[in-house]
mmCIF file of C-alpha atoms in Angstrom:
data_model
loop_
_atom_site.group_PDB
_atom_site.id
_atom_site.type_symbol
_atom_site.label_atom_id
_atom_site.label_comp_id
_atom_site.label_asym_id
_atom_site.label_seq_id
_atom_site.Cartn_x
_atom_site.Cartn_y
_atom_site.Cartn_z
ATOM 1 C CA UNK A 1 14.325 18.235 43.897
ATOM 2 C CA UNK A 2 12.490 15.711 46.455
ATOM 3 C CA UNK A 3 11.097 13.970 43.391
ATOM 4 C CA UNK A 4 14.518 12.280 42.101
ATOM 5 C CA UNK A 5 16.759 12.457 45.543
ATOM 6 C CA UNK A 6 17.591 8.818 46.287
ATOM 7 C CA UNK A 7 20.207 7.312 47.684
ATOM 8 C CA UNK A 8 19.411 4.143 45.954
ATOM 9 C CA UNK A 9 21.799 1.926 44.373
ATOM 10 C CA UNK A 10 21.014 1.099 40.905
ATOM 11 C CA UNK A 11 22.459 -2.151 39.832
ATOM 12 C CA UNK A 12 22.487 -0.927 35.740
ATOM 13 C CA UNK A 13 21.832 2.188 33.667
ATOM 14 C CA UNK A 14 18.446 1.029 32.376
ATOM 15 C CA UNK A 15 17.288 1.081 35.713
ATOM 16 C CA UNK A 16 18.410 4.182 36.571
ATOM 17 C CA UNK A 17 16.759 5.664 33.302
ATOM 18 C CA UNK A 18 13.566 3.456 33.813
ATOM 19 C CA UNK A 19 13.473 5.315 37.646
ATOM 20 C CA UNK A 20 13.973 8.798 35.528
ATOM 21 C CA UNK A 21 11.206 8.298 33.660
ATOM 22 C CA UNK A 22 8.896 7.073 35.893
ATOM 23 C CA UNK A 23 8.792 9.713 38.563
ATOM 24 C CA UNK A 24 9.089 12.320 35.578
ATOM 25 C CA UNK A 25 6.205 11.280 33.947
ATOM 26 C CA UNK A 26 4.157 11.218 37.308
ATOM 27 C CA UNK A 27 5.173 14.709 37.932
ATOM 28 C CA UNK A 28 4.599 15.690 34.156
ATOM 29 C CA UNK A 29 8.601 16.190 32.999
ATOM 30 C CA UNK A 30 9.589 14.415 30.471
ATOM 31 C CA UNK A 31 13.260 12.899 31.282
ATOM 32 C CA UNK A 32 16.000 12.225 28.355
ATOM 33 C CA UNK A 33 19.564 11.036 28.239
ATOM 34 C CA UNK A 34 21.403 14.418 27.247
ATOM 35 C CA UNK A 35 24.785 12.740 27.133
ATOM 36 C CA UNK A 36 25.950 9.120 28.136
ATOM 37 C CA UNK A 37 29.822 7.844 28.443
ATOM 38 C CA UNK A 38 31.250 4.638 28.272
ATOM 39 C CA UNK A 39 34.645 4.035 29.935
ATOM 40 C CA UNK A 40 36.879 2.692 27.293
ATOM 41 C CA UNK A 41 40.162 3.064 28.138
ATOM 42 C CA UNK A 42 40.474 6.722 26.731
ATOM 43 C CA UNK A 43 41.710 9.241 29.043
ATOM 44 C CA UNK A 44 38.955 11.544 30.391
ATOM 45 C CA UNK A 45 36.248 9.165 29.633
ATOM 46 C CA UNK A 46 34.517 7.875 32.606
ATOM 47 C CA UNK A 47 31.114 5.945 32.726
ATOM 48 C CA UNK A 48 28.215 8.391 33.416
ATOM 49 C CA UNK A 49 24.802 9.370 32.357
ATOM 50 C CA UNK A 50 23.379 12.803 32.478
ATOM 51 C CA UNK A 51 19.874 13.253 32.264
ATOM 52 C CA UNK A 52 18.034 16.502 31.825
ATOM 53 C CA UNK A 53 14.343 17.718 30.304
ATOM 54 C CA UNK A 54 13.046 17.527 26.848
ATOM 55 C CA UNK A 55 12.713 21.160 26.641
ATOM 56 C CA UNK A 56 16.476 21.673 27.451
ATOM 57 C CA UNK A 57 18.713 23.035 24.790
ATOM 58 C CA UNK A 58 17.941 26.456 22.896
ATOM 59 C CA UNK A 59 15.225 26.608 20.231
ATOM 60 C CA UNK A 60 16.115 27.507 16.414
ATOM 61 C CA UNK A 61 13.217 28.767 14.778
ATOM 62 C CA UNK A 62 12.826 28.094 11.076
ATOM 63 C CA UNK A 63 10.942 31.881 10.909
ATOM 64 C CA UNK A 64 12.704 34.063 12.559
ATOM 65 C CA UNK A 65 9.897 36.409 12.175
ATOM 66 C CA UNK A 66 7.378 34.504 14.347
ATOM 67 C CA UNK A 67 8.197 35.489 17.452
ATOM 68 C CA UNK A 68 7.306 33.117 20.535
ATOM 69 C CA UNK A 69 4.159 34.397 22.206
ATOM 70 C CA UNK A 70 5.189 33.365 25.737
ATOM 71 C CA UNK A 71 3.019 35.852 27.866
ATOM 72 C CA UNK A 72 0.062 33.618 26.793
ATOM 73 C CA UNK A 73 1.419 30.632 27.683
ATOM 74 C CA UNK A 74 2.642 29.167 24.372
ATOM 75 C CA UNK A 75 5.877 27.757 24.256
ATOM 76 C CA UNK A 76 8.443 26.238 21.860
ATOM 77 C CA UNK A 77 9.702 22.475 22.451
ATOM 78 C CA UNK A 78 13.013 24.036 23.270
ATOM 79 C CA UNK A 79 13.605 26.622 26.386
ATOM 80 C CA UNK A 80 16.688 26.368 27.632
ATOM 81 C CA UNK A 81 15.964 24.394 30.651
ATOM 82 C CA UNK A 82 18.572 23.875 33.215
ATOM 83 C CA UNK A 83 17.089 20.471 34.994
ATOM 84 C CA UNK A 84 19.851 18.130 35.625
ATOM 85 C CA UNK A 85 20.095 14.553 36.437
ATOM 86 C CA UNK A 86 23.468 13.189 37.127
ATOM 87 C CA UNK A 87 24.521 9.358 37.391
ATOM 88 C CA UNK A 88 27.904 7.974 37.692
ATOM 89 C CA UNK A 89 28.886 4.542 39.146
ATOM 90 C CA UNK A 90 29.043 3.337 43.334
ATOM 91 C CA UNK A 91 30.631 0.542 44.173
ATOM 92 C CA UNK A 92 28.584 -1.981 42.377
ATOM 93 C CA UNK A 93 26.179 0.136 40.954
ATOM 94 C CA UNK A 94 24.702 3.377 40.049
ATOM 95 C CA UNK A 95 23.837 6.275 42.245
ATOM 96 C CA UNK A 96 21.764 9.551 41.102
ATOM 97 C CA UNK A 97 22.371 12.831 41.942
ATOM 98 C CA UNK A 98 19.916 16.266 41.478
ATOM 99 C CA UNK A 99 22.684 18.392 39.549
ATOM 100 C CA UNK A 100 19.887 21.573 39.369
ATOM 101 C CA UNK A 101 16.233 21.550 40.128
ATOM 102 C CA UNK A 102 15.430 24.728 38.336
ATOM 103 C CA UNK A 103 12.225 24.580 36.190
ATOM 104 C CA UNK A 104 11.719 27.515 33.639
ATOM 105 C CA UNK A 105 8.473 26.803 32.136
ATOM 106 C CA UNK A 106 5.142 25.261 33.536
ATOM 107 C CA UNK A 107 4.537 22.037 33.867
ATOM 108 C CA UNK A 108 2.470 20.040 32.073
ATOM 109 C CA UNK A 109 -0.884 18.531 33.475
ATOM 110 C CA UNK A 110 -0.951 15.937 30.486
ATOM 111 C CA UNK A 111 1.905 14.675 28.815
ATOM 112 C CA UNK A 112 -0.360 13.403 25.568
ATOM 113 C CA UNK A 113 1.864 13.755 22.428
ATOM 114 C CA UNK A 114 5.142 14.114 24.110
ATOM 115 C CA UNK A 115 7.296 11.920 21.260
ATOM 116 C CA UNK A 116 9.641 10.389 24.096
ATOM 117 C CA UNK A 117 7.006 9.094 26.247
ATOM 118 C CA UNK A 118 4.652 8.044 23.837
ATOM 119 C CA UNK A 119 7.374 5.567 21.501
ATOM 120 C CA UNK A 120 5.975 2.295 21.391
ATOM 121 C CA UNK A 121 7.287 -0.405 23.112
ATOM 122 C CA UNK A 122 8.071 -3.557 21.288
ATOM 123 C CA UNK A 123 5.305 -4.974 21.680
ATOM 124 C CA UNK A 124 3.427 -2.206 21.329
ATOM 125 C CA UNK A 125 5.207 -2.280 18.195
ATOM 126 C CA UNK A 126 5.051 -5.566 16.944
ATOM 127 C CA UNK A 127 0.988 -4.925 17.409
ATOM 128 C CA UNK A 128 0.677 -2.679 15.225
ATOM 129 C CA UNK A 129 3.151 -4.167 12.978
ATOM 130 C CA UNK A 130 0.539 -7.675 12.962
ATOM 131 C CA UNK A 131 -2.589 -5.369 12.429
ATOM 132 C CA UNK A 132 -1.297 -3.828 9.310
ATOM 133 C CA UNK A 133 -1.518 -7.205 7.325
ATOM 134 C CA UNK A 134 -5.251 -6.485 7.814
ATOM 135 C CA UNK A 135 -5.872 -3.314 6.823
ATOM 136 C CA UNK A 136 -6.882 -1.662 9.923
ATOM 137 C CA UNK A 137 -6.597 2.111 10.237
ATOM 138 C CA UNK A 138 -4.608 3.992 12.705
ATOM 139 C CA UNK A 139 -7.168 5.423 14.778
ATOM 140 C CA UNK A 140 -8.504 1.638 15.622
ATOM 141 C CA UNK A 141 -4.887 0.800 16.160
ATOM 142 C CA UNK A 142 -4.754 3.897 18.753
ATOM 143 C CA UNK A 143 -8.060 2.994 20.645
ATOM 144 C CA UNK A 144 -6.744 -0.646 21.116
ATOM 145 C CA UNK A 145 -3.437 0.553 22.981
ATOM 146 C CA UNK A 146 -4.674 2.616 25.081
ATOM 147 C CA UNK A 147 -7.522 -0.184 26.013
ATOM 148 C CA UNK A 148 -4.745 -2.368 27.067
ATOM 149 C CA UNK A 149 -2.860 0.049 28.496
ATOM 150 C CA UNK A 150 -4.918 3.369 29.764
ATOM 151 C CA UNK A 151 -1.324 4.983 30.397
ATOM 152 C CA UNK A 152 -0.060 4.875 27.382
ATOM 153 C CA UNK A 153 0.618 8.174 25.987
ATOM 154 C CA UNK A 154 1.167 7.040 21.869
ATOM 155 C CA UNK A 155 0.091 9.399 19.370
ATOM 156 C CA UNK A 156 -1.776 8.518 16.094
ATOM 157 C CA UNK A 157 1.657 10.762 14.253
ATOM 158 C CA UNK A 158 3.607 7.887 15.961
ATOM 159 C CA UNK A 159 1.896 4.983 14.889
ATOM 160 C CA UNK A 160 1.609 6.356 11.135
ATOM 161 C CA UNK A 161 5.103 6.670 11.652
ATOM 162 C CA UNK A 162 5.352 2.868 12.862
ATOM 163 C CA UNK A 163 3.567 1.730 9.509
ATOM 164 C CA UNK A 164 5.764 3.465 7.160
ATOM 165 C CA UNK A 165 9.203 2.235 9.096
ATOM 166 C CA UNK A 166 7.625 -1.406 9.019
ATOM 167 C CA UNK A 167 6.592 -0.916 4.768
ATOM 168 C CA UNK A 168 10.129 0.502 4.727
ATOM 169 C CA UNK A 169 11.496 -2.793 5.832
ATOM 170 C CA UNK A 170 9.666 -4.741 4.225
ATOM 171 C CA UNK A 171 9.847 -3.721 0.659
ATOM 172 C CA UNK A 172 13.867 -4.292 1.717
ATOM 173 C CA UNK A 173 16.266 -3.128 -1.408
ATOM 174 C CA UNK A 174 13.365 -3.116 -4.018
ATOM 175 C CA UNK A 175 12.362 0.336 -5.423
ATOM 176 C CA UNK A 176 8.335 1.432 -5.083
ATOM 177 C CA UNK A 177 7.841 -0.164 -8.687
ATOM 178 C CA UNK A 178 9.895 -3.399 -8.395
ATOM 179 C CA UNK A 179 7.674 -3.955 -4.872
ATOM 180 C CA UNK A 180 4.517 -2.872 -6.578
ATOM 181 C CA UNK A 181 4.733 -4.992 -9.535
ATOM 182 C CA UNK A 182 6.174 -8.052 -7.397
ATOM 183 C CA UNK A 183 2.453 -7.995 -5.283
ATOM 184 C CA UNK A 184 0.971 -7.950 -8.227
ATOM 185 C CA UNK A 185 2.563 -10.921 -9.239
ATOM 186 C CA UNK A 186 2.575 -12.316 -5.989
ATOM 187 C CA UNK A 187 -1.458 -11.577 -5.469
ATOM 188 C CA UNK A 188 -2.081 -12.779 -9.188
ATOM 189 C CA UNK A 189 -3.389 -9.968 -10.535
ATOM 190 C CA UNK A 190 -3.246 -9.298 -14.434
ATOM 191 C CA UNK A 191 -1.383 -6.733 -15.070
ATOM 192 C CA UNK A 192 0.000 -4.684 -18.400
ATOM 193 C CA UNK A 193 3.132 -2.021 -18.483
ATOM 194 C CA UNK A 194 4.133 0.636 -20.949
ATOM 195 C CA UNK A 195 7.303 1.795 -21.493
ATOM 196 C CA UNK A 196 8.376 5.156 -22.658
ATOM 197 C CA UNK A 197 10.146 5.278 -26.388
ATOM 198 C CA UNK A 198 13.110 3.491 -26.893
ATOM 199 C CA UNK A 199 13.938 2.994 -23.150
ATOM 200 C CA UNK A 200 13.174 0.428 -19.846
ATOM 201 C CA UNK A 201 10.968 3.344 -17.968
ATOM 202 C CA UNK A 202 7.743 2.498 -17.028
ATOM 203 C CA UNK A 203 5.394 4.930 -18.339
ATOM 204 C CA UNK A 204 2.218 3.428 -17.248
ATOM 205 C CA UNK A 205 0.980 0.191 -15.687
ATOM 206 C CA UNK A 206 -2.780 -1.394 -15.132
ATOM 207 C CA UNK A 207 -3.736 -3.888 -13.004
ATOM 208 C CA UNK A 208 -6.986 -5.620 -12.149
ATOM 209 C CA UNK A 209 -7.705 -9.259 -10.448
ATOM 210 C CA UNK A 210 -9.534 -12.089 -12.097
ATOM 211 C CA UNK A 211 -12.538 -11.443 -9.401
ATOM 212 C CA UNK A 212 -12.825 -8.078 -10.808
ATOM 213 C CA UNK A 213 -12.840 -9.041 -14.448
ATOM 214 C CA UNK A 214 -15.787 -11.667 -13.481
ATOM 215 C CA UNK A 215 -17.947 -8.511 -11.877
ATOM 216 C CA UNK A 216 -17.294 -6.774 -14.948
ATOM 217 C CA UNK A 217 -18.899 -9.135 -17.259
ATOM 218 C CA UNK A 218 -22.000 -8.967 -14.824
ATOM 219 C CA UNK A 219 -23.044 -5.374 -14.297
ATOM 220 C CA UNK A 220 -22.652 -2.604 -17.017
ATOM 221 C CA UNK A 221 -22.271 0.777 -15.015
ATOM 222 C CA UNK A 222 -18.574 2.165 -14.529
ATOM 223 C CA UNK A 223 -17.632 5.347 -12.271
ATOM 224 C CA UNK A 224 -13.725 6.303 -13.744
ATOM 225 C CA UNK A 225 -11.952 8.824 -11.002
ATOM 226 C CA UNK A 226 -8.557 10.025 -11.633
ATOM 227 C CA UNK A 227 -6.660 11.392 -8.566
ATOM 228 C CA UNK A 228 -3.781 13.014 -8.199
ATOM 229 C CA UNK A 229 -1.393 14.539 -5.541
ATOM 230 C CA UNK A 230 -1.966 11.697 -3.753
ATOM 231 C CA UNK A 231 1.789 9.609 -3.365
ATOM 232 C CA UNK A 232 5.102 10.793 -3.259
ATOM 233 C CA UNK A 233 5.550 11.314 -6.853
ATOM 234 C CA UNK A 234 2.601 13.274 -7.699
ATOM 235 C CA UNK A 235 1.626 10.120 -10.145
ATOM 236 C CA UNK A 236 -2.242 10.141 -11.481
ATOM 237 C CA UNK A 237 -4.204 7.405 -10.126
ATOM 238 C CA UNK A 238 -6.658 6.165 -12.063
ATOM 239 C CA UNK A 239 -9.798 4.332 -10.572
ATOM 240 C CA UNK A 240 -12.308 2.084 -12.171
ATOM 241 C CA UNK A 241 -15.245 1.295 -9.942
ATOM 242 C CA UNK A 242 -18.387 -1.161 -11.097
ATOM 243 C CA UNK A 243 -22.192 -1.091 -8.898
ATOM 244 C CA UNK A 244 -23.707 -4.114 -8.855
ATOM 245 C CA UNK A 245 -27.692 -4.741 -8.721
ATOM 246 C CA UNK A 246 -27.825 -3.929 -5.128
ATOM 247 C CA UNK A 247 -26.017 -0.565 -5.109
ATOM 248 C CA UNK A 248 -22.656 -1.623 -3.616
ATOM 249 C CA UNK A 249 -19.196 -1.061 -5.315
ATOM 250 C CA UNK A 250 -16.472 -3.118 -6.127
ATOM 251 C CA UNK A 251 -12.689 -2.443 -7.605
ATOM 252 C CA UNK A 252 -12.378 -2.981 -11.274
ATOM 253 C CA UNK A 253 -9.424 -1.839 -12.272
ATOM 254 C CA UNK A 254 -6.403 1.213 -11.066
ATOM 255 C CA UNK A 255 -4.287 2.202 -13.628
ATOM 256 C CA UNK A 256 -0.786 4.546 -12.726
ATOM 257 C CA UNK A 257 -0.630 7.400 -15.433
ATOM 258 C CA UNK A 258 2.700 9.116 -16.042
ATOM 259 C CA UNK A 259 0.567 12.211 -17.211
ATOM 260 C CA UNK A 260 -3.586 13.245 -17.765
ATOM 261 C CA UNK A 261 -3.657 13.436 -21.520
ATOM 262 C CA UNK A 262 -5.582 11.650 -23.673
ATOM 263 C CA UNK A 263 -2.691 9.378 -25.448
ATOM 264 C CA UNK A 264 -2.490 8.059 -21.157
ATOM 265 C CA UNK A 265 -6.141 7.519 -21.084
ATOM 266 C CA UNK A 266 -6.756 5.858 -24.260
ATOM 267 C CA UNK A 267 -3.996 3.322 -23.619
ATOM 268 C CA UNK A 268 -5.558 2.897 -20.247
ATOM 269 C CA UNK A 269 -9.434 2.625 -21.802
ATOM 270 C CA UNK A 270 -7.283 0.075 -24.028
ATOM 271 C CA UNK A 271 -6.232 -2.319 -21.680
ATOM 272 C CA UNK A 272 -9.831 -2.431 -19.990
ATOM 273 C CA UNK A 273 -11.198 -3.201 -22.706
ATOM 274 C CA UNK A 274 -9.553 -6.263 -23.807
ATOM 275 C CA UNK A 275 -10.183 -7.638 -20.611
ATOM 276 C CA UNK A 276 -14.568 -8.422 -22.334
ATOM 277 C CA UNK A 277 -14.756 -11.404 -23.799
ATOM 278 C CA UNK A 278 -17.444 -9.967 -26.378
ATOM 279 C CA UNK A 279 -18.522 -6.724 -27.216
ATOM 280 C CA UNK A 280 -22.115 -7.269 -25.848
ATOM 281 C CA UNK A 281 -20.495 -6.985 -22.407
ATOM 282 C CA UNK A 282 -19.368 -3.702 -22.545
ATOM 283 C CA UNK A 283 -20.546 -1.044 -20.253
ATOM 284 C CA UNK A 284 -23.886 0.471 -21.061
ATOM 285 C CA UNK A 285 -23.597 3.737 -18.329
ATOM 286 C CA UNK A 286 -19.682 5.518 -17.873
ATOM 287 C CA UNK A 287 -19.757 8.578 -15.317
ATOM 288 C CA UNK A 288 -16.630 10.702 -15.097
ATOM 289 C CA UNK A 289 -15.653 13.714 -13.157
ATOM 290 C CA UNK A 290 -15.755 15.736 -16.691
ATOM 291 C CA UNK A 291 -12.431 15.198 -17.186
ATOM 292 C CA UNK A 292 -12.028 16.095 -21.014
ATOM 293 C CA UNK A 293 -9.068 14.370 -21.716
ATOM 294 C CA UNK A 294 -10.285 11.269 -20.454
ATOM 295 C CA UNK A 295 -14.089 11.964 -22.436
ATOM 296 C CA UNK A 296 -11.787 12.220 -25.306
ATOM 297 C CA UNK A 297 -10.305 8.696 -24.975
ATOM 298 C CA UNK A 298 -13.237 7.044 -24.534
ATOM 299 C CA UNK A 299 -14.993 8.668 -27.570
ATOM 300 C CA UNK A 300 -12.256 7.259 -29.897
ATOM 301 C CA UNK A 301 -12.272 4.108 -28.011
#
C-alpha cells in the first residue's frame, strides 16, 4: 500500500496514470485503467479513474478440461485480483487513493512480455514503421529498441504485430490482389494474369523484373520450389531461382497458383518461357522437389 499512497495533486489524468505505471512497473505490477468516467452532464456520472492489476477479472478458459496447475506456480493471465487504485478530482486536480492492497498471486521479478507495458510508444512505433521499407527482420528491430532504451519491455509478438497494422494501413481500401498487382506495376515488373472461364477471377498471376529476365539469358541452371501453406489463403507459391558462375542465387520469377496440377504448371512453365529471346537460351539443368505434376508440365513444355 506504501507504494501508491500520495497525497499528491495531479494536475491531469495522464499524469496520474503515467505515476500508476511507473511505481507498478518498479515493483513488478502491471497497472491498467479498469474503468474511466467523464462528467457529462448525466446524472450519476462523475469524473473518476479506477485503476486495478492486469490479472484482475476472472479467467475463462477455452478448455475447460485443462485445469490450472497453480500449486507449481503456473498461473492464468486472469486471477481475480482485488488491487485497487482509485482517482477522482481535488480542487484543481487529481488525488489517488489505495482502494485495496490485497495481492493474490506472486509477483513478478521480470515483467518481459507483459502486452501493456511493452506497447510501443510512438516513436517506438514510427521506428519500426521506417525500418520496414528496408526489409529488416523483427528480431534486428527488437535488439535496436532495447539498445536505445535498456527498459523497454517490447516483445518480438508486438512488433510483428506493429508490421501487419502498418501493411494494413497502407494497402488502405485495396484488396491483397488489387495491392499486389498495383507494386507490380508500380516496381515495373512484367507481369501476366489468368482468369478462370468465363469470369473476372484471377486464377493465376506471374511476375518477374527486367533484371531477372537479363540473369536468365546468362546462366542456364534453374531450381523451381513450390510452397504452400504459407499466406492466408493457402495459395501455392511458386519459386524460380537461377545460380550464377559463382554459386550465388538470384530471383527469376514467383508465380501464384490457384491449384498444383499440371494445367497450373504448364501455364506457369508458359509464361517463363516466352520471356528467352531464342531457344539457345533456354535452361540446360532444371532441379525440382519431384513434384510430378510440375515434371509433367515441363515434359510437354
Amino acid at each position: 500500500m506504501e507504494f501508491f499512497t500520495t497525497y499528491t495533486i495531479f494536475n491531469s489524468r495522464s499524469e496520474v496514470l503515467a505515476l500508476a505505471l511507473s511505481i507498478g512497473k518498479e515493483h513488478g505490477i502491471t497497472v491498467v485503467t479498469v474503468r474511466s468516467n467523464s462528467s457529462n452532464g448525466i446524472r450519476g456520472r462523475k469524473d473518476r479513474i479506477i485503476m486495478g492489476c492486469e490479472r484482475g477479472g476472472t479467467y475463462k478458459r477455452k478448455n475447460a478440461s485443462k485445469a490450472t496447475n497453480f500449486s507449481d506456480g503456473i498461473y492464468s493471465m486472469k486471477v481475480k485480483r482485488p488491487f485497487r487504485l482509485r482517482s477522482i478530482p481535488s480542487g484543481s486536480g487529481w488525488k489517488v487513493m489505495v482502494r485495496c492492497e490485497m495481492h493474490n498471486h506472486r509477483v513478478e521479478n521480470d515483467l518481459e512480455g507483459h502486452n501493456i507495458l511493452g506497447r510501443l510508444k510512438d516513436h517506438e512505433r514510427k521506428f519500426v514503421n521506417d525500418t520496414m521499407k528496408y526489409n529488416r527482420a523483427p528480431r534486428y528491430i527488437i535488439y535496436s529498441l532495447k539498445d536505445k532504451d535498456p527498459e523497454n519491455l517490447t516483445s518480438i509478438t508486438q512488433v510483428y504485430k506493429a508490421r501487419s497494422t502498418y501493411k494494413v494501413g497502407k494497402r488502405g481500401i485495396l484488396e491483397e490482389m488489387q495491392m499486389l498487382l498495383s507494386l507490380i506495376h508500380k516496381d515495373k515488373y512484367m507481369s501476366w494474369i489468368r482468369k478462370r472461364d468465363n469470369s473476372n477471377i484471377v486464377a493465376d498471376i506471374f511476375w518477374t523484373h527486367p533484371d531477372s529476365v537479363k540473369l536468365l539469358h546468362m546462366f542456364f541452371f534453374l531450381i523451381f520450389d513450390c510452397t504452400y501453406k504459407t499466406n492466408r489463403y493457402q495459395i501455392p507459391l511458386l519459386e524460380i531461382i537461377g545460380i550464377t558462375s559463382t554459386k550465388l542465387t538470384f530471383s527469376v520469377a514467383y508465380a501464384y497458383l490457384e491449384y498444383e496440377r499440371e494445367e497450373n504448371f504448364t501455364w506457369a512453365l508458359e509464361k517463363l518461357k516466352e520471356l528467352f529471346t531464342s531457344e539457345k537460351f533456354l535452361p540446360k539443368v532444371v532441379v525440382t522437389d519431384r513434384e510430378l505434376a510440375l515434371m509433367n508440365a515441363m515434359e510437354c513444355n
